[in-house]
Structure formats: C-alpha cells, structure tokens
PDB file of C-alpha atoms in Angstrom:
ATOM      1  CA  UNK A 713      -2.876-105.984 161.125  1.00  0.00           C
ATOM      2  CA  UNK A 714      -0.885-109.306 161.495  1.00  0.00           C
ATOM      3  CA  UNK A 715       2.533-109.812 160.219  1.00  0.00           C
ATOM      4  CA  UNK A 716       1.289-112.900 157.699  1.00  0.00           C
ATOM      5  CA  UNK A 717      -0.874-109.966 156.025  1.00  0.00           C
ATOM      6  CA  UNK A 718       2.112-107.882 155.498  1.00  0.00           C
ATOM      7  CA  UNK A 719       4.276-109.780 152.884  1.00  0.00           C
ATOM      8  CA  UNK A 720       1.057-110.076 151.170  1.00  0.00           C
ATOM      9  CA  UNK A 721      -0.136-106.144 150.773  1.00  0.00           C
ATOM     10  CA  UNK A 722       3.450-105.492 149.753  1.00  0.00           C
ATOM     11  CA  UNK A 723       3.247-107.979 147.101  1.00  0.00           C
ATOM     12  CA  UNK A 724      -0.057-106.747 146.165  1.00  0.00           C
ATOM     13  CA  UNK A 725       1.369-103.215 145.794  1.00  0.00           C
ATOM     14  CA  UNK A 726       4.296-104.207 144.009  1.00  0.00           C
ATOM     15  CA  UNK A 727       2.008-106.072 141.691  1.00  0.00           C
ATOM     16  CA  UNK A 728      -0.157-102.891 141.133  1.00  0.00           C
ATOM     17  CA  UNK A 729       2.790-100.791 140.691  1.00  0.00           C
ATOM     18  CA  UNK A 730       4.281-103.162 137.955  1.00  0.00           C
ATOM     19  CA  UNK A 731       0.964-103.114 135.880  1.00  0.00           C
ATOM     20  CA  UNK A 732       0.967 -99.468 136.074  1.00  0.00           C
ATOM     21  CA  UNK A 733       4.368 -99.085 134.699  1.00  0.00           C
ATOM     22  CA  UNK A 734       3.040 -99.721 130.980  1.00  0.00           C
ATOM     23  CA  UNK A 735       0.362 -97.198 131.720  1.00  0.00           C
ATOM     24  CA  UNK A 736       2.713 -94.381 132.224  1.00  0.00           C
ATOM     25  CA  UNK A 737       4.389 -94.705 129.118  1.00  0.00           C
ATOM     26  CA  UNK A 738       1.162 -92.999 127.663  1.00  0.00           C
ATOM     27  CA  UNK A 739       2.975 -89.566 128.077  1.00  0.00           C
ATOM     28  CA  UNK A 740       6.536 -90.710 127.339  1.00  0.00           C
ATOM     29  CA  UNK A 741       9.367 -89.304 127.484  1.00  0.00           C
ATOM     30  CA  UNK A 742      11.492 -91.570 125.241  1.00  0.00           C
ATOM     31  CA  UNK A 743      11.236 -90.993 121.137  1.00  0.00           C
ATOM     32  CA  UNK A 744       9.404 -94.253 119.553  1.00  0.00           C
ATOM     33  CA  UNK A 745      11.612 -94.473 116.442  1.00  0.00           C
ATOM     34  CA  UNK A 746       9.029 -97.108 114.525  1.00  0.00           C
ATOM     35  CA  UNK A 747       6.552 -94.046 114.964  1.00  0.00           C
ATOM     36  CA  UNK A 748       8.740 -91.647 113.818  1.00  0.00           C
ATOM     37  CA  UNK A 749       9.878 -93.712 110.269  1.00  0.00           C
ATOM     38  CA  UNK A 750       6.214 -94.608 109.855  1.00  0.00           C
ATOM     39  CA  UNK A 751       5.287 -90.633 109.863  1.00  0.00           C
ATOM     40  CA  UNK A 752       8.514 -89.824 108.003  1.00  0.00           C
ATOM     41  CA  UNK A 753       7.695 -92.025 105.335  1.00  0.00           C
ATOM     42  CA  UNK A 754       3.737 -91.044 104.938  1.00  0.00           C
ATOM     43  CA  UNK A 755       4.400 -87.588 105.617  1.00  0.00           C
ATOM     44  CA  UNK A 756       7.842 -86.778 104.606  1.00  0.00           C
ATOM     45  CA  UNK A 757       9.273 -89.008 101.988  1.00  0.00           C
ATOM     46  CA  UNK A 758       7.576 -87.840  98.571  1.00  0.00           C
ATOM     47  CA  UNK A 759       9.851 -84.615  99.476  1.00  0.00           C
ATOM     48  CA  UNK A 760      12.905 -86.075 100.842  1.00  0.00           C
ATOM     49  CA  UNK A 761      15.253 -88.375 100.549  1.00  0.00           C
ATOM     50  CA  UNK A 762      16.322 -90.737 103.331  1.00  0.00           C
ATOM     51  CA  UNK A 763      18.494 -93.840 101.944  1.00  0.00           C
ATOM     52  CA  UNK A 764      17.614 -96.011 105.364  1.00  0.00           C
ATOM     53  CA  UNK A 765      13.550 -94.949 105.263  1.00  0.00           C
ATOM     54  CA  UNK A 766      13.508 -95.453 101.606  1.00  0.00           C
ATOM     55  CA  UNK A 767      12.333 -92.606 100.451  1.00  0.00           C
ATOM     56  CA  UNK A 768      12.870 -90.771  96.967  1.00  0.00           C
ATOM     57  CA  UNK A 769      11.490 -87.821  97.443  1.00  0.00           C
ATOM     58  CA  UNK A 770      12.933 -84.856  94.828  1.00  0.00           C
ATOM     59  CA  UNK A 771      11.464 -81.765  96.379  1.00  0.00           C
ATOM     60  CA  UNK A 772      13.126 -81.511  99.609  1.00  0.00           C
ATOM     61  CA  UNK A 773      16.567 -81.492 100.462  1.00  0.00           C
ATOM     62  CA  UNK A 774      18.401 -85.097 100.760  1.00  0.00           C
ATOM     63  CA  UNK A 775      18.551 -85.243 104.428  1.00  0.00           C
ATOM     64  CA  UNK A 776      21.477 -88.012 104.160  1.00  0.00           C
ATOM     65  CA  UNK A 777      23.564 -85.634 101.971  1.00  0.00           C
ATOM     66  CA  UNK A 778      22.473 -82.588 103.833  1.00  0.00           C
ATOM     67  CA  UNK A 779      23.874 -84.008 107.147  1.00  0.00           C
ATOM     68  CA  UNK A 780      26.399 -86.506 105.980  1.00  0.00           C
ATOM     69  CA  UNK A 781      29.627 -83.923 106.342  1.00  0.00           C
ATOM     70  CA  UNK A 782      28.720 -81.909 109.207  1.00  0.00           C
ATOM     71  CA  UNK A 783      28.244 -85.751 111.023  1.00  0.00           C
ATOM     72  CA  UNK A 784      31.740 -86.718 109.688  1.00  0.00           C
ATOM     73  CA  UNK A 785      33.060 -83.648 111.270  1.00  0.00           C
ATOM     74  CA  UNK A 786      31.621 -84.401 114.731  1.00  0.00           C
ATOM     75  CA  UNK A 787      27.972 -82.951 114.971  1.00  0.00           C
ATOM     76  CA  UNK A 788      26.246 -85.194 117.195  1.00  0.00           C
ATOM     77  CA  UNK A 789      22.833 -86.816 116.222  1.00  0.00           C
ATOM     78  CA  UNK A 790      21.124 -85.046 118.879  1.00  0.00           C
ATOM     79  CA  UNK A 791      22.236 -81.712 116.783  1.00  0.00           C
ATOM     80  CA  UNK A 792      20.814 -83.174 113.793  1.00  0.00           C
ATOM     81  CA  UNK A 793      17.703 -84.263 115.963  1.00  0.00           C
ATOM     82  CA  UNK A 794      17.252 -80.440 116.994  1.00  0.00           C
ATOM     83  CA  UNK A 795      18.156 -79.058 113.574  1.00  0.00           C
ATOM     84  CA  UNK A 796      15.102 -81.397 112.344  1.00  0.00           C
ATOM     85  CA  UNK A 797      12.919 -80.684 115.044  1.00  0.00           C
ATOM     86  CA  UNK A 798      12.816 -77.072 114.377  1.00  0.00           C
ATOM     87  CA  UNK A 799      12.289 -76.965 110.736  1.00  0.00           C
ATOM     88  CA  UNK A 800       9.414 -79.203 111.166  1.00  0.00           C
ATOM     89  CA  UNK A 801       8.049 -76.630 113.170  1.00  0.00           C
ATOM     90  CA  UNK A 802       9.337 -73.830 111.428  1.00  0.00           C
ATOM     91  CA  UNK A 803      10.488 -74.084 108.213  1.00  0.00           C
ATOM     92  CA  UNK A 804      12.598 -71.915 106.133  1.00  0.00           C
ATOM     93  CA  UNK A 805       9.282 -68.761 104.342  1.00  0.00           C
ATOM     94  CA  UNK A 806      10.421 -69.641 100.929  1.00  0.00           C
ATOM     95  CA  UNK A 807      10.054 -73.475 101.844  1.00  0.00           C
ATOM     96  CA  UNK A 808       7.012 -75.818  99.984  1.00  0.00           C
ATOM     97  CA  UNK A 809       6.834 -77.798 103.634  1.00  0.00           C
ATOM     98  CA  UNK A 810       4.056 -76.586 105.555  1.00  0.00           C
ATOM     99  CA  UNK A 811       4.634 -75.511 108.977  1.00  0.00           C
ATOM    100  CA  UNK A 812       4.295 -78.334 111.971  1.00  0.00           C
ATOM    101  CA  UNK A 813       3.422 -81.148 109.096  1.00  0.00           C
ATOM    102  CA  UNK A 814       3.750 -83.262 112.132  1.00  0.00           C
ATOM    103  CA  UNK A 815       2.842 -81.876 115.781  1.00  0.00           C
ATOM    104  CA  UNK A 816       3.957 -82.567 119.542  1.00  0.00           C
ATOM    105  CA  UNK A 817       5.160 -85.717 120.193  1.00  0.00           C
ATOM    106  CA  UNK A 818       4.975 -86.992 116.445  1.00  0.00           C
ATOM    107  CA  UNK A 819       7.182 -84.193 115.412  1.00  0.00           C
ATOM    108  CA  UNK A 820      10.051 -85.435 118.082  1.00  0.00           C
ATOM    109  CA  UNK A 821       9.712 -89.206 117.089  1.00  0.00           C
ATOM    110  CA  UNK A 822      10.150 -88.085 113.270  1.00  0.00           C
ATOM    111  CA  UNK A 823      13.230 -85.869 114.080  1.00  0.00           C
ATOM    112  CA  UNK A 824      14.276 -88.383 116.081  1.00  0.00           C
ATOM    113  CA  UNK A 825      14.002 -90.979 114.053  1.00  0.00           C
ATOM    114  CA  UNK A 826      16.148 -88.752 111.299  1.00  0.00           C
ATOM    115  CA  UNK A 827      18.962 -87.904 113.710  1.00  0.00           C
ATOM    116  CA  UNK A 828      19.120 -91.645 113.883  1.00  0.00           C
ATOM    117  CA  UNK A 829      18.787 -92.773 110.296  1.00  0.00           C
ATOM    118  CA  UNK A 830      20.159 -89.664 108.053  1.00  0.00           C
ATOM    119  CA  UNK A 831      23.816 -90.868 106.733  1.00  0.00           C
ATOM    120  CA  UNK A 832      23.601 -94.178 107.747  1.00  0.00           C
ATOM    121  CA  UNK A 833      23.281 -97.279 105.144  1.00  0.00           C
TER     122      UNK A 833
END
C-alpha cells in the first residue's frame, strides 16, 4: 500500500465513522425531552396537571404542586425523575392510572421530561 493511499483510507474511515454516529443514537442513552412532553401531554395530561406542558388534568395529582416543596428543600430533579419513573410503571393499587401507560424508553423521556418541567413556570 503506498503512503498517498493512506491519508485517503483514514479519511474514508473517519467519514464512515461520522455518518454512523447518527445511526447509533437509535438505542440512546440520553432522554429526548420533546418526546417525553409530546407523550405527557397525549397520554398524561387529561389526569394531571403540569403548568409548563399545559395540561389541566383534574384526576391525577398536580405534579407541579406535588413536587414544588420537596424541590425547594433540595430534592434533585433526577429524584423527581425516579419518583416519576416508577409510578409510571407501578402505580399506587388504589390509583385510576394504568400500569406502564407508557413503556421502555417512552416511559424515561416522559419522567424525564417531568423532572425537568414540574415547578417550573
């Protein structure tokens, strides 16, 4: 192999590598908080209220009151994130919310997405 070819299959990598990247976010990691309002609001928000999604929902708890102290006394969001996760997986027997009304990764961008907009104007 000469040298001149070198530069070039390493650029040619590179450039392979690089359009890959966007591939791979297909089984993310990261929360996507646009997905996670979206399925809050369709799914969630005729139960609950959430002053930043919108929503007036009366059957639910008011997630803004229901975490608006225990924020101002130093619970992080990724508490609240966890606290949300969990009861949309399991929620409370004597709750009307159906168990895992969102699943898998939907379930951690909407509890994301509430950790990140509950209390907050």
């Amino acid at each position: 192999m000469s040298l001149a070819r070198t530069p070039f299959s390493l650029l040619a990598a590179l450039a392979v590598a690089l359009l890959a990247l966007p591939l791979a976010a297909c089984g993310r990691d990261e929360n996507d908080l646009s997905n996670g309002k979206a399925l809050f609001t369709e799914r969630c928000g005729s139960c609950h209220i959430l002053g930043r999604a919108g929503t007036q929902g009366r059957t639910g708890p008011d997630l803004d009151t229901a975490f608006r102290a225990a924020l101002a006394s130093g619970m992080d969001r990724e508490t609240v994130e966890g606290i949300v996760h969990d009861q949309i997986l399991y929620p409370r027997k004597s709750s009307a919310m159906p168990p895992q009304l969102v699943k898998d990764q939907n379930a951690q961008d909407v509890a994301a997405y509430v950790a990140f907009a509950t209390a907050r104007p």
